[in-house]
Amino acid sequence: MTQISAILEKCAGSPPNILATLQAVQAALGYVPPESVPQIAHALGATDSDVAGVLSFYHDLRTEKPGRHTIRFCLGESCLATGCKASLDAVERATGCNLGETSKDGKFTLEKVYCLGNCALSPSMMVDDNLYARFTPQTVVEILKEHA
Amino acid sequence: VKVYVSNDSSACAVGAERVAGALSKLKDVEVVRTSSRGAFFLEPLVEIDTASGRAVYPNVQPDNVAGLLAKPAMPFSEITFLSKQQRFTFANAGVTEPLSVKEYGFKALEKARGMDPQKILDEVKTANLRGRGGAAFPAGIKWQTTKDAPADQRYVVANADEGDPGTFSDRMIMEGDPFRLIEGMAICARAVGATKGYVYIRSEYPAAIRKMRAAIGQALEASVLDPKTFMLEVFVGAGAYICGEETALLESLEGKRGMVRPKPPFPAIQGLWQKPTVINNVITFASVPDIIARGGAWHASIGTEKSKGTMPLQLAGRIKNGGLVEIPFGATLEEVIFGFGGGMPTGSKFKAVQVGGPLGSIFPESLLKTRICFDEFIKAGGILGHGGIVVYDHTTDMVDLARHFMEFTADESCGKCTPCRVGSTRAKEILEAMLRREGTPADLALLQELGETMKLTSLCALGGLAPEPVRTAIQYFPDEFKAR
């Protein structure tokens, strides 16, 4: 909570920006603890429901601790056209989690994303900030092994 | 010897970073990291200087750089994918270092500073520059409205929430030629009297975010931007397709839920924090420096009657040569897909093409003669949108694809309009039932009716156009739907 206080001190600009504040909290903690909503609302001069509303709206914002690595698997049209579903199956088998879940060992959180802007070299996925392209069900599993 | 290797994130995703590393270990080799040409099917692409300009080594891998430079390089003219394009907005792609202020020059901004603001605006009007984000609205009219709206504060906002799957031209500009966007925005700010600007970039583009921030910092340091007259900032999105819609983007920029606002009032009059705001797509702003440098009449001399200038088309999906093609408006889809794009990869047969992202129509082979310009696409029952072209091959199941579009809409609807929020979910359920072969004869009529309702009663283009790919998939591939 003290970590959140420090962030809030920096974010309480005028006018305060709820989204930017939640992004700052998530950058520091990896997620936004739901119990911190009243504290954030108070610091920004907003209501709890304003803050909770923004928190629930954006796909990026999470309320649970994620795995050590976040896989953003693209399900955009170009990736679908190049057979990404078979690679997604392979990723799900290798990590033991479905889209939206975190693996039991806490290593990976698997999320779906619509487009990473790598469409000329589909299929695509991002592990943390690293972009991967043109993988197959075989090579995609090798990519995951590079991440400890 | 100098060699040029791209540091674009797509190029790096197929090994450009490792190739550059391997080359830098060679004796007497200096590696320069440029932007990408956009010929992604040739990446990692290594270039060298020759007496007749750059020459290239395509598809280089880290383990074959040794001895590479002893082999003859391919002359640039032999790569017709690139040599047949007419590049203006992407003139620097693959040529310059993205973060070199000196190389970029900022000549157009310098010229604009010597011009009366209304004269700048008149050039943009003469150019007949239409918005490249999808709506194709004339930029000059937008700018004039903001300029003429009485206000103590005006804003300039770049819509860099490039959410349409199949598009990457904004990303290429931000990663590869960020000063062009900055220059276009600064010229606009001078024309309309704005002192503050934002670049709203989607979070899926971490490299573009880093590059834009670094470029703004460099422009300030080099005194190209003066914070007293124009302050520019990057704002990062949080993964919501709807924030590409201009009013939802402004709500998001204010830190709120990205909910669509009813129009009017238009953002040009009441935009960010209710102040007059010019909000344009990245490519629209990036087109401005050339218009100022060469004149509006120059721009108006290129393209078709109502679509002026060039369009950066983005070839993706099942296609041989994926990448960026900047050409004047007016070529046919066929020329682009089978000429520049090289047609289908071995073993694949063309089935359909979708232009304009997830809100764009599905076109069968019979519509490949459609000319690429805003009006012809509308006439053919589609949209050109942001210029994304995704090709589907014979293995594509149209019912499953239709289901995907409705799942996408259900995931990404802001929820404000009931037909979009609920209609997309119901349509998805109907299509899921069809995929389980539990469809009934009434389903197709019901889908049609849902689509009509969404179209007629949604506030924005997401609800209004999302039924289009489904409608056209049914129209052109009816047997696949009837069989379920």
GROMACS .gro file of N, CA, C and O in nm, chain B residues 161-232:
model
  288
  309ASP      N    1  -0.382   0.450  -3.238
  309ASP     CA    2  -0.439   0.328  -3.181
  309ASP      C    3  -0.472   0.236  -3.298
  309ASP      O    4  -0.588   0.203  -3.321
  310GLU      N    5  -0.370   0.201  -3.373
  310GLU     CA    6  -0.389   0.126  -3.498
  310GLU      C    7  -0.439  -0.015  -3.467
  310GLU      O    8  -0.362  -0.111  -3.464
  311GLY      N    9  -0.572  -0.027  -3.446
  311GLY     CA   10  -0.626  -0.153  -3.397
  311GLY      C   11  -0.671  -0.251  -3.503
  311GLY      O   12  -0.687  -0.369  -3.474
  312ASP      N   13  -0.694  -0.205  -3.628
  312ASP     CA   14  -0.741  -0.298  -3.730
  312ASP      C   15  -0.640  -0.409  -3.752
  312ASP      O   16  -0.529  -0.382  -3.797
  313PRO      N   17  -0.679  -0.535  -3.724
  313PRO     CA   18  -0.587  -0.642  -3.760
  313PRO      C   19  -0.558  -0.637  -3.909
  313PRO      O   20  -0.647  -0.609  -3.990
  314GLY      N   21  -0.432  -0.659  -3.945
  314GLY     CA   22  -0.393  -0.651  -4.086
  314GLY      C   23  -0.332  -0.518  -4.122
  314GLY      O   24  -0.301  -0.493  -4.238
  315THR      N   25  -0.315  -0.428  -4.025
  315THR     CA   26  -0.255  -0.298  -4.056
  315THR      C   27  -0.131  -0.273  -3.970
  315THR      O   28  -0.124  -0.317  -3.855
  316PHE      N   29  -0.035  -0.202  -4.027
  316PHE     CA   30   0.089  -0.175  -3.955
  316PHE      C   31   0.161  -0.051  -4.007
  316PHE      O   32   0.276  -0.026  -3.975
  317SER      N   33   0.091   0.031  -4.088
  317SER     CA   34   0.159   0.146  -4.145
  317SER      C   35   0.188   0.254  -4.040
  317SER      O   36   0.293   0.317  -4.043
  318ASP      N   37   0.097   0.273  -3.944
  318ASP     CA   38   0.123   0.371  -3.837
  318ASP      C   39   0.243   0.326  -3.754
  318ASP      O   40   0.328   0.407  -3.716
  319ARG      N   41   0.247   0.196  -3.726
  319ARG     CA   42   0.359   0.142  -3.648
  319ARG      C   43   0.491   0.168  -3.722
  319ARG      O   44   0.591   0.211  -3.661
  320MET      N   45   0.490   0.146  -3.854
  320MET     CA   46   0.613   0.168  -3.930
  320MET      C   47   0.659   0.314  -3.927
  320MET      O   48   0.778   0.342  -3.918
  321ILE      N   49   0.562   0.407  -3.936
  321ILE     CA   50   0.599   0.549  -3.928
  321ILE      C   51   0.656   0.581  -3.790
  321ILE      O   52   0.762   0.644  -3.777
  322MET      N   53   0.588   0.536  -3.685
  322MET     CA   54   0.633   0.571  -3.550
  322MET      C   55   0.768   0.509  -3.516
  322MET      O   56   0.851   0.572  -3.452
  323GLU      N   57   0.789   0.385  -3.561
  323GLU     CA   58   0.918   0.321  -3.534
  323GLU      C   59   1.025   0.369  -3.631
  323GLU      O   60   1.142   0.378  -3.594
  324GLY      N   61   0.985   0.397  -3.754
  324GLY     CA   62   1.084   0.419  -3.859
  324GLY      C   63   1.109   0.563  -3.899
  324GLY      O   64   1.216   0.596  -3.948
  325ASP      N   65   1.007   0.648  -3.882
  325ASP     CA   66   1.022   0.787  -3.925
  325ASP      C   67   0.941   0.878  -3.830
  325ASP      O   68   0.855   0.955  -3.875
  326PRO      N   69   0.969   0.866  -3.700
  326PRO     CA   70   0.884   0.936  -3.601
  326PRO      C   71   0.882   1.087  -3.620
  326PRO      O   72   0.782   1.151  -3.587
  327PHE      N   73   0.991   1.143  -3.674
  327PHE     CA   74   0.994   1.289  -3.691
  327PHE      C   75   0.891   1.336  -3.794
  327PHE      O   76   0.846   1.450  -3.789
  328ARG      N   77   0.855   1.249  -3.888
  328ARG     CA   78   0.755   1.287  -3.988
  328ARG      C   79   0.620   1.311  -3.920
  328ARG      O   80   0.549   1.406  -3.953
  329LEU      N   81   0.586   1.226  -3.825
  329LEU     CA   82   0.461   1.246  -3.750
  329LEU      C   83   0.468   1.373  -3.666
  329LEU      O   84   0.375   1.454  -3.664
  330ILE      N   85   0.581   1.390  -3.598
  330ILE     CA   86   0.599   1.510  -3.515
  330ILE      C   87   0.587   1.635  -3.600
  330ILE      O   88   0.519   1.731  -3.564
  331GLU      N   89   0.652   1.632  -3.717
  331GLU     CA   90   0.649   1.748  -3.806
  331GLU      C   91   0.507   1.778  -3.853
  331GLU      O   92   0.462   1.894  -3.849
  332GLY      N   93   0.435   1.674  -3.894
  332GLY     CA   94   0.297   1.693  -3.941
  332GLY      C   95   0.209   1.751  -3.832
  332GLY      O   96   0.127   1.841  -3.856
  333MET      N   97   0.228   1.703  -3.709
  333MET     CA   98   0.147   1.754  -3.596
  333MET      C   99   0.184   1.899  -3.562
  333MET      O  100   0.097   1.981  -3.530
  334ALA      N  101   0.313   1.928  -3.569
  334ALA     CA  102   0.357   2.064  -3.536
  334ALA      C  103   0.307   2.164  -3.640
  334ALA      O  104   0.270   2.276  -3.607
  335ILE      N  105   0.305   2.121  -3.766
  335ILE     CA  106   0.252   2.208  -3.873
  335ILE      C  107   0.102   2.232  -3.849
  335ILE      O  108   0.053   2.345  -3.857
  336CYS      N  109   0.031   2.125  -3.814
  336CYS     CA  110  -0.112   2.137  -3.786
  336CYS      C  111  -0.135   2.232  -3.668
  336CYS      O  112  -0.224   2.318  -3.672
  337ALA      N  113  -0.054   2.215  -3.563
  337ALA     CA  114  -0.069   2.299  -3.444
  337ALA      C  115  -0.054   2.446  -3.479
  337ALA      O  116  -0.130   2.531  -3.434
  338ARG      N  117   0.045   2.475  -3.567
  338ARG     CA  118   0.063   2.614  -3.609
  338ARG      C  119  -0.058   2.663  -3.690
  338ARG      O  120  -0.106   2.774  -3.670
  339ALA      N  121  -0.108   2.577  -3.778
  339ALA     CA  122  -0.221   2.616  -3.864
  339ALA      C  123  -0.347   2.646  -3.784
  339ALA      O  124  -0.419   2.740  -3.814
  340VAL      N  125  -0.375   2.566  -3.680
  340VAL     CA  126  -0.503   2.581  -3.608
  340VAL      C  127  -0.488   2.659  -3.478
  340VAL      O  128  -0.588   2.688  -3.411
  341GLY      N  129  -0.365   2.690  -3.438
  341GLY     CA  130  -0.345   2.763  -3.314
  341GLY      C  131  -0.352   2.676  -3.190
  341GLY      O  132  -0.405   2.717  -3.087
  342ALA      N  133  -0.299   2.554  -3.200
  342ALA     CA  134  -0.296   2.464  -3.084
  342ALA      C  135  -0.158   2.471  -3.019
  342ALA      O  136  -0.058   2.488  -3.088
  343THR      N  137  -0.155   2.456  -2.886
  343THR     CA  138  -0.026   2.463  -2.817
  343THR      C  139   0.009   2.332  -2.748
  343THR      O  140   0.113   2.319  -2.686
  344LYS      N  141  -0.085   2.234  -2.757
  344LYS     CA  142  -0.057   2.108  -2.689
  344LYS      C  143  -0.103   1.993  -2.777
  344LYS      O  144  -0.209   2.001  -2.842
  345GLY      N  145  -0.021   1.887  -2.780
  345GLY     CA  146  -0.056   1.773  -2.863
  345GLY      C  147  -0.029   1.641  -2.792
  345GLY      O  148   0.054   1.634  -2.701
  346TYR      N  149  -0.103   1.539  -2.832
  346TYR     CA  150  -0.084   1.405  -2.777
  346TYR      C  151  -0.076   1.304  -2.891
  346TYR      O  152  -0.148   1.316  -2.990
  347VAL      N  153   0.011   1.205  -2.873
  347VAL     CA  154   0.011   1.088  -2.961
  347VAL      C  155  -0.043   0.974  -2.878
  347VAL      O  156   0.021   0.932  -2.781
  348TYR      N  157  -0.162   0.926  -2.912
  348TYR     CA  158  -0.225   0.816  -2.837
  348TYR      C  159  -0.185   0.686  -2.904
  348TYR      O  160  -0.234   0.651  -3.011
  349ILE      N  161  -0.092   0.611  -2.840
  349ILE     CA  162  -0.038   0.489  -2.901
  349ILE      C  163  -0.089   0.366  -2.826
  349ILE      O  164  -0.090   0.363  -2.703
  350ARG      N  165  -0.130   0.266  -2.901
  350ARG     CA  166  -0.178   0.141  -2.838
  350ARG      C  167  -0.063   0.070  -2.766
  350ARG      O  168   0.053   0.075  -2.809
  351SER      N  169  -0.099   0.001  -2.658
  351SER     CA  170   0.004  -0.062  -2.575
  351SER      C  171   0.069  -0.182  -2.645
  351SER      O  172   0.174  -0.228  -2.603
  352GLU      N  173   0.004  -0.231  -2.751
  352GLU     CA  174   0.060  -0.347  -2.824
  352GLU      C  175   0.184  -0.308  -2.904
  352GLU      O  176   0.248  -0.394  -2.964
  353TYR      N  177   0.219  -0.181  -2.906
  353TYR     CA  178   0.333  -0.131  -2.984
  353TYR      C  179   0.445  -0.076  -2.894
  353TYR      O  180   0.477   0.043  -2.900
  354PRO      N  181   0.508  -0.159  -2.811
  354PRO     CA  182   0.608  -0.105  -2.719
  354PRO      C  183   0.726  -0.036  -2.788
  354PRO      O  184   0.774   0.066  -2.740
  355ALA      N  185   0.767  -0.088  -2.903
  355ALA     CA  186   0.882  -0.027  -2.972
  355ALA      C  187   0.844   0.111  -3.027
  355ALA      O  188   0.924   0.205  -3.022
  356ALA      N  189   0.722   0.123  -3.078
  356ALA     CA  190   0.676   0.252  -3.130
  356ALA      C  191   0.666   0.355  -3.017
  356ALA      O  192   0.699   0.472  -3.035
  357ILE      N  193   0.622   0.310  -2.900
  357ILE     CA  194   0.612   0.400  -2.784
  357ILE      C  195   0.751   0.452  -2.747
  357ILE      O  196   0.771   0.572  -2.728
  358ARG      N  197   0.848   0.360  -2.741
  358ARG     CA  198   0.985   0.401  -2.707
  358ARG      C  199   1.040   0.499  -2.810
  358ARG      O  200   1.099   0.602  -2.775
  359LYS      N  201   1.021   0.467  -2.938
  359LYS     CA  202   1.076   0.552  -3.045
  359LYS      C  203   1.012   0.691  -3.044
  359LYS      O  204   1.081   0.792  -3.060
  360MET      N  205   0.879   0.697  -3.028
  360MET     CA  206   0.810   0.827  -3.030
  360MET      C  207   0.858   0.913  -2.914
  360MET      O  208   0.882   1.032  -2.929
  361ARG      N  209   0.870   0.851  -2.797
  361ARG     CA  210   0.916   0.928  -2.680
  361ARG      C  211   1.056   0.980  -2.702
  361ARG      O  212   1.087   1.097  -2.674
  362ALA      N  213   1.142   0.893  -2.755
  362ALA     CA  214   1.281   0.934  -2.780
  362ALA      C  215   1.285   1.045  -2.884
  362ALA      O  216   1.360   1.143  -2.871
  363ALA      N  217   1.201   1.033  -2.988
  363ALA     CA  218   1.201   1.132  -3.096
  363ALA      C  219   1.154   1.268  -3.045
  363ALA      O  220   1.210   1.372  -3.082
  364ILE      N  221   1.051   1.269  -2.961
  364ILE     CA  222   1.002   1.396  -2.905
  364ILE      C  223   1.114   1.460  -2.821
  364ILE      O  224   1.141   1.580  -2.832
  365GLY      N  225   1.181   1.378  -2.742
  365GLY     CA  226   1.292   1.427  -2.661
  365GLY      C  227   1.401   1.489  -2.747
  365GLY      O  228   1.452   1.598  -2.717
  366GLN      N  229   1.434   1.422  -2.858
  366GLN     CA  230   1.539   1.474  -2.947
  366GLN      C  231   1.497   1.602  -3.017
  366GLN      O  232   1.578   1.692  -3.037
  367ALA      N  233   1.369   1.607  -3.056
  367ALA     CA  234   1.319   1.728  -3.124
  367ALA      C  235   1.323   1.847  -3.030
  367ALA      O  236   1.352   1.960  -3.072
  368LEU      N  237   1.296   1.823  -2.901
  368LEU     CA  238   1.304   1.931  -2.802
  368LEU      C  239   1.448   1.974  -2.782
  368LEU      O  240   1.482   2.093  -2.779
  369GLU      N  241   1.534   1.873  -2.771
  369GLU     CA  242   1.675   1.900  -2.747
  369GLU      C  243   1.738   1.979  -2.861
  369GLU      O  244   1.818   2.071  -2.840
  370ALA      N  245   1.697   1.945  -2.983
  370ALA     CA  246   1.751   2.013  -3.100
  370ALA      C  247   1.678   2.145  -3.128
  370ALA      O  248   1.700   2.208  -3.231
  371SER      N  249   1.587   2.180  -3.038
  371SER     CA  250   1.507   2.303  -3.051
  371SER      C  251   1.421   2.308  -3.178
  371SER      O  252   1.386   2.414  -3.226
  372VAL      N  253   1.391   2.190  -3.232
  372VAL     CA  254   1.297   2.184  -3.344
  372VAL      C  255   1.157   2.212  -3.289
  372VAL      O  256   1.076   2.278  -3.352
  373LEU      N  257   1.130   2.158  -3.170
  373LEU     CA  258   1.005   2.187  -3.100
  373LEU      C  259   1.037   2.283  -2.987
  373LEU      O  260   1.137   2.267  -2.917
  374ASP      N  261   0.949   2.381  -2.972
  374ASP     CA  262   0.964   2.474  -2.861
  374ASP      C  263   0.847   2.450  -2.766
  374ASP      O  264   0.731   2.473  -2.804
  375PRO      N  265   0.876   2.401  -2.645
  375PRO     CA  266   0.765   2.366  -2.554
  375PRO      C  267   0.673   2.484  -2.523
  375PRO      O  268   0.561   2.464  -2.481
  376LYS      N  269   0.722   2.604  -2.546
  376LYS     CA  270   0.635   2.721  -2.518
  376LYS      C  271   0.527   2.737  -2.624
  376LYS      O  272   0.418   2.785  -2.597
  377THR      N  273   0.558   2.695  -2.747
  377THR     CA  274   0.457   2.710  -2.853
  377THR      C  275   0.383   2.579  -2.882
  377THR      O  276   0.268   2.579  -2.921
  378PHE      N  277   0.452   2.465  -2.865
  378PHE     CA  278   0.384   2.338  -2.889
  378PHE      C  279   0.446   2.227  -2.805
  378PHE      O  280   0.560   2.189  -2.825
  379MET      N  281   0.370   2.177  -2.710
  379MET     CA  282   0.416   2.071  -2.621
  379MET      C  283   0.353   1.940  -2.667
  379MET      O  284   0.231   1.930  -2.680
  380LEU      N  285   0.436   1.841  -2.692
  380LEU     CA  286   0.386   1.713  -2.743
  380LEU      C  287   0.417   1.600  -2.645
  380LEU      O  288   0.526   1.595  -2.589
   0.00000   0.00000   0.00000
